[in-house]
Tab-separated table of C-alpha atoms and ligand atoms in Angstrom:
chain	number	residue	atom	x	y	z
G	190	MET	CA	38.750	-22.094	-52.425
G	191	ASP	CA	40.342	-24.623	-50.127
G	192	ALA	CA	41.179	-24.601	-46.456
G	193	ARG	CA	44.954	-25.008	-46.959
G	194	SER	CA	45.145	-21.807	-48.528
G	195	ILE	CA	43.190	-19.947	-45.870
G	196	ILE	CA	45.207	-21.382	-43.306
G	197	GLU	CA	48.443	-20.147	-45.090
G	198	LYS	CA	47.091	-16.688	-45.397
G	199	VAL	CA	46.451	-16.216	-41.646
G	200	ARG	CA	49.796	-18.066	-40.768
G	201	ASP	CA	51.780	-15.585	-43.118
G	202	GLY	CA	49.892	-12.568	-41.804
G	203	ILE	CA	47.931	-11.757	-44.742
G	204	GLU	CA	44.021	-10.757	-44.249
G	205	PRO	CA	41.631	-13.567	-44.852
G	206	THR	CA	38.598	-12.183	-46.963
G	207	GLN	CA	35.267	-12.379	-45.689
G	208	ALA	CA	34.592	-15.079	-48.564
G	209	ASP	CA	37.462	-17.154	-47.023
G	210	LEU	CA	36.051	-17.147	-43.545
G	211	SER	CA	32.764	-17.982	-44.822
G	212	TRP	CA	33.915	-20.861	-46.669
G	213	PHE	CA	36.056	-21.984	-43.436
G	214	ALA	CA	32.877	-21.638	-41.170
G	215	GLY	CA	30.739	-23.551	-43.810
G	216	GLY	CA	33.362	-26.350	-43.835
G	217	LEU	CA	33.300	-26.409	-40.069
G	218	ALA	CA	29.871	-26.968	-40.012
G	219	SER	CA	29.521	-29.347	-42.884
G	220	GLY	CA	32.659	-31.469	-41.992
G	221	GLY	CA	34.309	-30.522	-45.209
G	222	VAL	CA	37.349	-28.872	-42.951
G	223	THR	CA	39.154	-31.600	-41.346
G	224	ASP	CA	40.119	-31.457	-37.303
G	225	ALA	CA	43.758	-31.004	-38.513
G	226	GLN	CA	42.777	-27.984	-40.551
G	227	ALA	CA	40.781	-26.356	-37.780
G	228	GLY	CA	43.450	-26.985	-35.243
G	229	ALA	CA	46.023	-25.528	-37.744
G	230	PHE	CA	43.519	-22.452	-38.400
G	231	ALA	CA	42.996	-22.064	-34.489
G	232	MET	CA	46.553	-21.871	-33.899
G	233	ALA	CA	47.442	-19.372	-36.769
G	234	VAL	CA	44.771	-17.146	-35.365
G	235	LEU	CA	46.264	-17.353	-31.969
G	236	LEU	CA	49.835	-16.774	-33.049
G	237	LYS	CA	49.096	-14.036	-35.921
G	238	GLY	CA	45.786	-12.519	-35.005
G	239	LEU	CA	43.226	-11.269	-36.831
G	240	SER	CA	42.246	-7.451	-37.419
G	241	GLU	CA	39.071	-6.219	-36.148
G	242	GLU	CA	37.242	-6.526	-39.907
G	243	ALA	CA	38.432	-10.058	-40.040
G	244	ARG	CA	37.473	-10.772	-36.542
G	245	VAL	CA	33.991	-9.323	-37.348
G	246	ALA	CA	33.928	-11.616	-40.662
G	247	LEU	CA	34.823	-14.667	-38.483
G	248	THR	CA	32.053	-13.900	-35.968
G	249	LEU	CA	29.477	-13.552	-38.756
G	250	ALA	CA	30.603	-16.366	-40.949
G	251	MET	CA	30.071	-18.660	-37.615
G	252	ARG	CA	26.936	-17.138	-36.752
G	253	ASP	CA	25.540	-17.696	-40.033
G	254	SER	CA	27.202	-21.479	-40.210
G	255	GLY	CA	23.408	-22.394	-38.808
G	256	ASP	CA	20.054	-21.083	-37.993
G	257	VAL	CA	19.791	-17.384	-37.228
G	258	LEU	CA	16.548	-16.379	-35.271
G	259	LYS	CA	14.250	-13.149	-36.428
G	260	TRP	CA	11.628	-11.855	-34.243
G	261	ASP	CA	8.335	-10.307	-34.439
G	262	LEU	CA	7.833	-8.990	-30.415
G	263	GLY	CA	6.303	-6.316	-28.826
G	264	GLY	CA	9.785	-4.509	-28.188
G	265	PRO	CA	13.353	-5.287	-28.162
G	266	ALA	CA	15.165	-8.692	-28.094
G	267	ILE	CA	18.021	-8.182	-25.957
G	268	ASP	CA	20.329	-10.666	-23.807
G	269	LYS	CA	23.475	-10.576	-21.545
G	270	HIS	CA	26.517	-12.693	-21.510
G	271	SER	CA	29.010	-13.004	-18.708
G	272	THR	CA	32.484	-14.416	-19.189
G	273	GLY	CA	31.968	-16.674	-16.287
G	274	GLY	CA	32.530	-16.717	-12.549
G	275	ILE	CA	31.822	-17.969	-9.003
G	276	GLY	CA	28.525	-17.606	-7.452
G	277	ASP	CA	27.425	-15.605	-10.911
G	278	CYS	CA	23.652	-16.356	-10.857
G	279	VAL	CA	23.016	-12.919	-12.313
G	280	SER	CA	20.808	-14.307	-15.422
G	281	LEU	CA	18.400	-15.986	-13.087
G	282	LEU	CA	17.678	-12.448	-11.541
G	283	LEU	CA	18.140	-10.328	-14.595
G	284	ALA	CA	16.261	-11.878	-17.481
G	285	PRO	CA	12.734	-11.928	-15.300
G	286	MET	CA	13.667	-8.332	-14.135
G	287	LEU	CA	14.019	-7.227	-17.919
G	288	ALA	CA	10.936	-8.956	-18.921
G	289	ALA	CA	9.011	-7.191	-16.302
G	290	VAL	CA	10.049	-3.688	-17.624
G	291	GLY	CA	9.242	-4.819	-21.294
G	292	LEU	CA	11.992	-6.156	-23.109
G	293	TYR	CA	12.204	-9.311	-24.412
G	294	VAL	CA	15.284	-12.044	-23.322
G	295	PRO	CA	15.599	-14.942	-25.525
G	296	MET	CA	18.725	-15.712	-23.392
G	297	ILE	CA	20.446	-19.002	-25.067
G	298	SER	CA	22.734	-19.985	-22.014
G	299	GLY	CA	25.495	-22.476	-21.507
G	300	ARG	CA	26.773	-25.173	-18.665
G	301	GLY	CA	29.430	-24.927	-16.337
G	302	LEU	CA	32.751	-24.344	-17.747
G	303	GLY	CA	36.222	-25.011	-15.863
G	304	HIS	CA	35.630	-24.008	-12.384
G	305	THR	CA	32.795	-21.753	-13.212
G	306	GLY	CA	29.069	-22.631	-12.991
G	307	GLY	CA	26.251	-22.597	-15.981
G	308	THR	CA	23.051	-20.873	-16.015
G	309	LEU	CA	21.581	-24.023	-17.359
G	310	ASP	CA	23.036	-26.423	-14.598
G	311	LYS	CA	21.537	-24.006	-12.157
G	312	LEU	CA	17.906	-23.713	-13.708
G	313	GLU	CA	17.970	-27.410	-13.850
G	314	ALA	CA	18.515	-28.094	-9.898
G	315	ILE	CA	14.970	-27.061	-10.079
G	316	PRO	CA	13.038	-30.466	-10.213
G	317	GLY	CA	11.455	-31.212	-13.464
G	318	LEU	CA	13.012	-28.295	-15.241
G	319	LYS	CA	14.565	-28.880	-18.634
G	320	THR	CA	16.162	-26.319	-20.759
G	321	ASP	CA	16.340	-28.252	-23.961
G	322	VAL	CA	13.033	-26.927	-25.711
G	323	THR	CA	11.592	-26.837	-29.283
G	324	GLU	CA	12.094	-23.501	-31.255
G	325	GLN	CA	8.467	-23.515	-31.072
G	326	VAL	CA	8.232	-23.280	-27.242
G	327	PHE	CA	11.450	-20.725	-27.100
G	328	ARG	CA	9.269	-18.552	-29.086
G	329	GLN	CA	6.301	-18.865	-27.515
G	330	MET	CA	7.799	-18.091	-23.827
G	331	THR	CA	10.018	-15.344	-25.262
G	332	GLY	CA	6.896	-13.527	-26.633
G	333	GLU	CA	4.386	-14.345	-23.878
G	334	ILE	CA	6.422	-14.556	-20.767
G	335	GLY	CA	9.347	-11.984	-22.267
G	336	CYS	CA	11.962	-14.313	-20.964
G	337	ALA	CA	13.153	-17.815	-21.698
G	338	ILE	CA	16.263	-19.152	-20.829
G	339	VAL	CA	17.506	-22.201	-22.766
G	340	SER	CA	19.970	-24.111	-24.298
G	341	ALA	CA	21.230	-23.776	-28.096
G	342	THR	CA	19.618	-26.391	-30.431
G	343	ALA	CA	22.225	-28.367	-32.597
G	344	ASP	CA	21.450	-26.028	-35.660
G	345	MET	CA	22.586	-22.844	-33.791
G	346	ALA	CA	26.237	-21.591	-34.807
G	347	PRO	CA	27.492	-25.413	-35.394
G	348	ALA	CA	30.949	-23.987	-36.745
G	349	ASP	CA	31.709	-22.850	-33.116
G	350	ARG	CA	30.599	-26.362	-31.434
G	351	ARG	CA	33.156	-27.768	-34.104
G	352	LEU	CA	36.148	-25.311	-33.548
G	353	TYR	CA	35.416	-24.919	-29.641
G	354	ALA	CA	36.216	-28.685	-29.225
G	355	VAL	CA	39.220	-28.648	-31.535
G	356	ARG	CA	40.390	-25.481	-29.810
G	357	ASP	CA	39.780	-27.271	-26.362
G	358	VAL	CA	42.418	-30.039	-27.299
G	359	THR	CA	45.037	-27.874	-29.276
G	360	SER	CA	45.749	-25.130	-26.463
G	361	THR	CA	44.054	-22.397	-28.572
G	362	VAL	CA	41.295	-21.745	-26.445
G	363	GLU	CA	43.262	-18.399	-25.087
G	364	SER	CA	42.863	-16.485	-28.374
G	365	ILE	CA	40.927	-13.399	-27.745
G	366	ASP	CA	40.138	-13.409	-31.578
G	367	LEU	CA	38.635	-17.082	-31.235
G	368	ILE	CA	36.971	-16.521	-28.043
G	369	THR	CA	35.192	-13.515	-29.016
G	370	ALA	CA	34.159	-14.895	-32.275
G	371	SER	CA	32.751	-18.093	-30.087
G	372	ILE	CA	30.836	-16.150	-27.897
G	373	LEU	CA	29.043	-13.789	-30.203
G	374	SER	CA	28.355	-16.023	-32.814
G	375	LYS	CA	26.172	-17.921	-30.520
G	376	LYS	CA	24.528	-14.771	-28.909
G	377	LEU	CA	24.026	-12.953	-32.515
G	378	ALA	CA	22.436	-16.440	-33.841
G	379	ALA	CA	19.775	-15.386	-31.322
G	380	GLY	CA	18.641	-11.965	-33.302
G	381	LEU	CA	19.353	-9.766	-30.811
G	382	ASP	CA	18.568	-5.849	-30.904
G	383	ALA	CA	21.029	-5.170	-28.286
G	384	LEU	CA	23.590	-6.920	-26.045
G	385	ILE	CA	25.447	-6.339	-22.482
G	386	LEU	CA	28.569	-8.098	-21.725
G	387	ASP	CA	29.478	-8.762	-18.156
G	388	VAL	CA	33.665	-9.355	-18.191
G	389	LYS	CA	34.629	-10.848	-15.026
G	390	VAL	CA	37.995	-9.862	-13.593
G	391	GLY	CA	39.852	-11.523	-10.543
G	392	SER	CA	40.610	-14.693	-8.816
G	393	GLY	CA	37.383	-16.652	-9.738
G	394	ALA	CA	37.102	-15.327	-13.298
G	395	PHE	CA	39.069	-16.535	-16.465
G	396	MET	CA	40.713	-13.314	-16.747
G	397	GLU	CA	42.707	-12.817	-13.667
G	398	THR	CA	44.252	-9.290	-14.656
G	399	ALA	CA	42.418	-5.703	-15.309
G	400	ASP	CA	44.553	-5.638	-18.802
G	401	ASP	CA	43.384	-9.098	-19.938
G	402	ALA	CA	39.883	-8.188	-19.334
G	403	ARG	CA	40.109	-4.732	-20.891
G	404	ALA	CA	41.352	-6.453	-24.149
G	405	LEU	CA	38.457	-9.106	-23.807
G	406	ALA	CA	35.902	-6.504	-23.577
G	407	ARG	CA	37.107	-4.343	-26.053
G	408	SER	CA	37.258	-6.993	-28.822
G	409	LEU	CA	33.864	-8.187	-27.843
G	410	VAL	CA	32.291	-4.866	-27.884
G	411	ARG	CA	33.805	-3.713	-31.090
G	412	THR	CA	33.211	-6.871	-32.903
G	413	SER	CA	29.791	-7.034	-31.764
G	414	ASN	CA	29.194	-3.200	-32.729
G	415	GLY	CA	30.741	-4.215	-36.083
G	416	ALA	CA	28.474	-6.986	-36.613
G	417	GLY	CA	25.541	-4.520	-36.222
G	418	CYS	CA	24.457	-5.328	-32.506
G	419	PRO	CA	24.296	-2.313	-30.122
G	420	THR	CA	26.654	-3.624	-27.376
G	421	ALA	CA	28.653	-2.204	-24.258
G	422	ALA	CA	30.575	-4.203	-21.468
G	423	LEU	CA	30.800	-3.802	-17.732
G	424	ILE	CA	34.004	-5.106	-16.210
G	425	THR	CA	32.874	-6.501	-12.799
G	426	ASP	CA	34.708	-7.783	-9.950
G	427	MET	CA	35.312	-11.806	-9.515
G	428	ASN	CA	37.858	-11.479	-6.599
G	429	GLN	CA	35.222	-13.118	-4.473
G	430	PRO	CA	31.861	-15.029	-5.260
G	431	LEU	CA	29.254	-12.616	-6.789
G	432	ALA	CA	26.370	-14.153	-4.499
G	433	PRO	CA	27.304	-15.843	-1.236
G	434	ALA	CA	26.814	-19.135	-2.584
G	435	ALA	CA	28.506	-21.461	-5.048
G	436	GLY	CA	26.698	-24.785	-6.491
G	437	ASN	CA	23.530	-25.014	-8.577
G	438	ALA	CA	20.460	-25.328	-6.207
G	439	LEU	CA	22.084	-23.184	-3.474
G	440	GLU	CA	22.435	-20.519	-6.073
G	441	VAL	CA	18.858	-20.645	-7.044
G	442	ALA	CA	18.149	-20.511	-3.365
G	443	VAL	CA	19.845	-17.312	-3.354
G	444	ILE	CA	18.039	-16.051	-6.486
G	445	MET	CA	14.468	-16.809	-4.792
G	446	GLU	CA	15.241	-15.018	-1.858
G	447	ALA	CA	16.327	-11.859	-4.118
G	448	LEU	CA	13.226	-12.154	-6.279
G	449	ILE	CA	11.050	-12.264	-3.054
G	450	ALA	CA	12.797	-9.999	-0.500
G	451	PRO	CA	15.177	-7.734	-2.778
G	452	ARG	CA	18.019	-6.390	-0.872
G	453	ASN	CA	21.001	-4.462	-1.685
G	454	ASP	CA	23.974	-6.937	-2.454
G	455	ARG	CA	26.763	-7.423	-4.842
G	456	MET	CA	24.604	-9.631	-7.030
G	457	THR	CA	21.819	-7.498	-7.123
G	458	ASP	CA	24.097	-4.368	-7.833
G	459	VAL	CA	25.612	-5.994	-10.882
G	460	SER	CA	22.323	-7.105	-11.898
G	461	VAL	CA	20.550	-3.943	-11.977
G	462	ALA	CA	23.805	-2.012	-13.627
G	463	LEU	CA	23.775	-4.560	-16.444
G	464	GLY	CA	19.944	-4.256	-17.002
G	465	ALA	CA	20.290	-0.480	-17.000
G	466	GLU	CA	22.872	-0.402	-19.679
G	467	LEU	CA	20.473	-2.814	-21.524
G	468	MET	CA	17.308	-0.603	-21.109
G	469	VAL	CA	19.280	2.412	-22.603
G	470	LEU	CA	21.270	0.448	-25.431
G	471	ALA	CA	17.515	-0.835	-26.497
G	472	GLY	CA	16.487	2.590	-26.351
G	473	LEU	CA	13.946	1.976	-23.743
G	474	GLU	CA	15.517	4.658	-21.309
G	475	THR	CA	17.819	7.562	-21.966
G	476	SER	CA	19.725	7.344	-18.720
G	477	VAL	CA	20.957	4.605	-16.637
G	478	GLU	CA	19.665	5.960	-13.288
G	479	ALA	CA	16.148	6.331	-14.669
G	480	ALA	CA	16.403	2.607	-15.921
G	481	ALA	CA	17.926	1.067	-12.471
G	482	GLY	CA	14.922	2.744	-10.828
G	483	LYS	CA	12.639	1.156	-13.057
G	484	LEU	CA	14.407	-2.329	-12.766
G	485	LEU	CA	14.798	-1.988	-8.950
G	486	ASP	CA	10.415	-1.228	-9.133
G	487	ALA	CA	9.748	-4.539	-11.186
G	488	LEU	CA	12.065	-6.297	-8.398
G	489	LYS	CA	10.191	-4.706	-5.481
G	490	SER	CA	6.488	-5.158	-6.831
G	491	GLY	CA	6.820	-8.942	-7.291
G	492	ALA	CA	6.309	-8.324	-11.053
G	493	ALA	CA	9.843	-10.159	-11.734
G	494	VAL	CA	9.241	-12.943	-9.492
G	495	GLU	CA	5.736	-13.344	-11.169
G	496	ARG	CA	7.955	-13.753	-14.623
G	497	PHE	CA	10.373	-16.124	-12.939
G	498	ASP	CA	7.512	-18.213	-11.787
G	499	ARG	CA	6.104	-18.219	-15.446
G	500	MET	CA	9.373	-19.060	-16.844
G	501	VAL	CA	9.829	-22.169	-14.476
G	502	ALA	CA	6.684	-23.474	-15.202
G	503	ALA	CA	6.950	-23.367	-18.860
G	504	LEU	CA	10.108	-25.261	-18.968
G	505	GLY	CA	8.616	-28.251	-16.965
G	506	GLY	CA	9.426	-27.202	-13.083
G	507	PRO	CA	6.894	-26.717	-10.266
G	508	LYS	CA	4.056	-24.326	-10.823
G	509	GLU	CA	4.152	-21.150	-8.490
G	510	PHE	CA	7.858	-22.126	-7.897
G	511	SER	CA	8.195	-18.761	-5.569
G	512	ALA	CA	5.782	-20.251	-3.052
G	513	SER	CA	7.495	-23.868	-2.604
G	514	TRP	CA	10.723	-23.294	-3.376
G	515	LYS	CA	12.410	-24.286	-0.229
G	516	GLN	CA	10.552	-27.605	-0.200
G	517	LYS	CA	11.253	-28.111	-3.879
G	518	LEU	CA	15.243	-27.920	-4.219
G	519	PRO	CA	17.202	-30.674	-3.393
G	520	GLU	CA	19.182	-31.118	-0.254
G	521	ALA	CA	22.577	-32.614	0.319
G	522	ASN	CA	23.147	-35.420	3.016
G	523	VAL	CA	26.160	-33.499	4.785
G	524	ILE	CA	25.378	-29.800	5.752
G	525	ARG	CA	27.616	-28.549	8.152
G	526	ASP	CA	29.502	-25.006	8.750
G	527	VAL	CA	33.227	-24.608	7.528
G	528	ALA	CA	35.446	-23.064	10.644
G	529	ALA	CA	37.856	-20.002	10.522
G	530	PRO	CA	41.057	-21.308	10.734
G	531	ALA	CA	42.316	-18.125	12.453
G	532	SER	CA	40.980	-14.656	13.724
G	533	GLY	CA	41.048	-11.581	11.498
G	534	THR	CA	39.702	-9.786	8.705
G	535	VAL	CA	38.939	-11.872	5.440
G	536	ALA	CA	41.445	-10.258	3.182
G	537	ALA	CA	41.153	-12.183	-0.005
G	538	ILE	CA	39.093	-14.968	-1.512
G	539	ASP	CA	40.180	-17.588	-4.201
G	540	GLY	CA	37.376	-17.902	-6.294
G	541	HIS	CA	39.012	-20.549	-8.722
G	542	ALA	CA	39.408	-22.903	-5.748
G	543	ILE	CA	36.032	-22.352	-4.660
G	544	GLY	CA	34.857	-23.338	-8.034
G	545	MET	CA	36.899	-26.454	-8.261
G	546	ALA	CA	35.869	-27.455	-4.798
G	547	VAL	CA	32.294	-27.584	-6.088
G	548	VAL	CA	33.353	-29.417	-9.411
G	549	ARG	CA	35.200	-31.989	-7.342
G	550	MET	CA	31.932	-32.504	-4.669
G	551	GLY	CA	29.952	-33.239	-8.019
G	552	GLY	CA	28.418	-29.814	-8.494
G	553	GLY	CA	30.245	-29.615	-12.088
G	554	ARG	CA	31.576	-31.621	-14.685
G	555	LEU	CA	35.504	-32.966	-14.623
G	556	ARG	CA	34.800	-34.634	-17.734
G	557	GLY	CA	32.037	-34.097	-20.624
G	558	GLY	CA	28.738	-35.996	-20.071
G	559	ASP	CA	29.287	-36.129	-16.037
G	560	ARG	CA	25.923	-36.321	-14.394
G	561	ILE	CA	25.794	-33.260	-12.025
G	562	ASP	CA	24.741	-33.233	-8.224
G	563	PRO	CA	22.608	-30.135	-7.898
G	564	SER	CA	22.375	-30.177	-4.289
G	565	VAL	CA	26.051	-29.758	-3.639
G	566	GLY	CA	28.227	-26.598	-2.866
G	567	PHE	CA	28.864	-23.785	-0.457
G	568	ASP	CA	26.668	-21.128	1.086
G	569	GLN	CA	26.738	-18.518	3.690
G	570	ILE	CA	30.002	-17.772	2.150
G	571	VAL	CA	31.825	-14.748	4.073
G	572	SER	CA	32.955	-11.692	2.149
G	573	ILE	CA	36.146	-9.604	1.818
G	574	GLY	CA	36.355	-7.263	4.823
G	575	ASP	CA	34.152	-9.580	7.369
G	576	THR	CA	35.902	-10.093	10.638
G	577	VAL	CA	35.657	-13.773	11.888
G	578	ALA	CA	36.941	-15.306	14.909
G	579	LYS	CA	38.919	-18.617	14.761
G	580	GLY	CA	36.075	-21.284	14.657
G	581	GLN	CA	33.494	-19.192	13.467
G	582	PRO	CA	31.863	-20.022	10.215
G	583	ILE	CA	33.245	-18.947	7.032
G	584	ALA	CA	30.881	-20.624	4.893
G	585	ARG	CA	28.599	-23.568	4.767
G	586	LEU	CA	28.935	-26.829	2.795
G	587	HIS	CA	26.755	-29.145	1.079
G	588	ALA	CA	27.952	-32.538	0.429
G	589	ALA	CA	26.963	-35.918	-0.988
G	590	SER	CA	28.979	-37.764	1.461
G	591	GLU	CA	31.383	-37.368	4.702
G	592	ARG	CA	34.559	-37.946	2.579
G	593	ALA	CA	33.383	-35.317	0.012
G	594	ALA	CA	32.627	-32.997	2.881
G	595	LYS	CA	35.961	-33.283	4.453
G	596	ALA	CA	37.877	-32.401	1.159
G	597	ALA	CA	35.569	-29.429	0.785
G	598	GLU	CA	36.326	-28.368	4.154
G	599	GLU	CA	39.675	-28.143	3.389
G	600	ALA	CA	39.348	-26.484	0.330
G	601	MET	CA	37.236	-23.830	1.600
G	602	ALA	CA	39.428	-23.021	4.494
G	603	GLY	CA	42.443	-22.999	2.099
G	604	ALA	CA	40.492	-20.416	-0.350
G	605	VAL	CA	39.740	-17.948	2.346
G	606	THR	CA	42.967	-15.544	3.433
G	607	ILE	CA	42.107	-13.997	6.873
G	608	GLY	CA	44.625	-11.443	7.836
G	609	GLN	CA	44.952	-7.564	7.867
G	610	ALA	CA	41.736	-5.412	6.652
G	611	GLY	CA	42.618	-4.484	2.929
G	612	GLU	CA	40.342	-3.038	0.354
G	613	THR	CA	37.077	-4.255	-0.737
G	614	PRO	CA	37.330	-4.648	-4.275
G	615	ASP	CA	35.280	-2.175	-6.636
G	616	LEU	CA	32.099	-3.957	-7.913
G	617	ILE	CA	31.998	-2.343	-11.154
G	618	LYS	CA	35.448	-1.360	-12.320
G	619	GLU	CA	34.816	0.068	-15.592
G	620	ARG	CA	32.523	0.628	-18.941
G	621	ILE	CA	33.622	-0.203	-22.246
G	622	GLY	CA	31.374	1.480	-24.873
G	623	GLY	CA	30.555	0.902	-28.599
A	213	URA	N1	32.859	-19.236	-23.733
A	213	URA	C1	32.668	-19.661	-25.209
A	213	URA	O1	31.202	-19.876	-25.530
A	213	URA	N2	33.672	-19.669	-25.821
A	213	URA	C2	34.809	-19.411	-25.433
A	213	URA	O2	35.716	-19.411	-26.669
A	213	URA	C3	35.108	-19.283	-24.185
A	213	URA	C4	34.068	-18.932	-23.423
């Protein structure tokens, strides 16, 4: 077997075999496949597409290019994956809630990508907390606390790390086949019994149209089920930030409020809906309604915040963080309101523009390896349908300097369209089952 003949098959629309794809993924991981060959393979897949069987085979081959965890826990090991958005801090709320109802959440998360924030960057806004732990600590936390949000080790799905870097510079990131194999190879390497996918659609998402989001959700759900992991997807709204904040420490603050004094808001609703699906997929409940009730009980009883505190301490953060979070989270130098440029109703919010404003303030990376300033971003962001008077706040900005504040202020004012009342977008748009 050799890389050239496998690339030729994909290029000519001939189905590659499972053995071909295992060989190729092995070559990506070992270095036996060159960057040029990886780029040609990615372009051939983007242009010709893969069959469902080949997509499953590529996913499994990439998963098996490194360590695949196996668990011996008191219940199912499950996880959630979001395709990314603005103010999407669901993982931080959902993982401890699921742990509190008896599930085990070995959550291998990512960092910010493009305009979207990453769960690891958010958690690391907590002073002292580090998400790169040994496999032993990861296993211990998952078994004892029920949830562990950590970064992937270098030994998990190494074929994806290599192919992702090549895709990034060869205009092949967009391929749904490759996105599917990339996301799932990493998630399935965590040895899951069930997975829920939160596929975001709208101005702050990578998928801006319903058709694109549905195509990605279907590909992910079919491939993951085909790989033997019970999986479903919810397509959820990203036409406005999910939480009223965007920025690492500011989103942690929102989570602490939601864990300590639970309320009905978009972020809690999406978290509970995703968690309820997982409880049913994992066989813990037979109806999503009953499952949702248990998750809300776990939140209101304080069981979820107790798990969150234990996870923070186990990752090196402060002990009993929920008692001291207001003093512990970093604060930016410049904090001030952004004034509404006109009176009217908030008709639309450009999530992508808000995300990029946070990145430019230093809350995300413009280049790999950039250091993040966890304190910057926006909070108290208005929602679609709110009425505002000219000069009233539409958000509060947190910046490192007056110069950065000025640019962020303009970006936020430009991102919020004030006009006539329109339709408030549905939060949960569609469920895609296996
Ligand atoms: N996230 C991933 O991990 N891979 C992709 O290809 C896209 C998003």
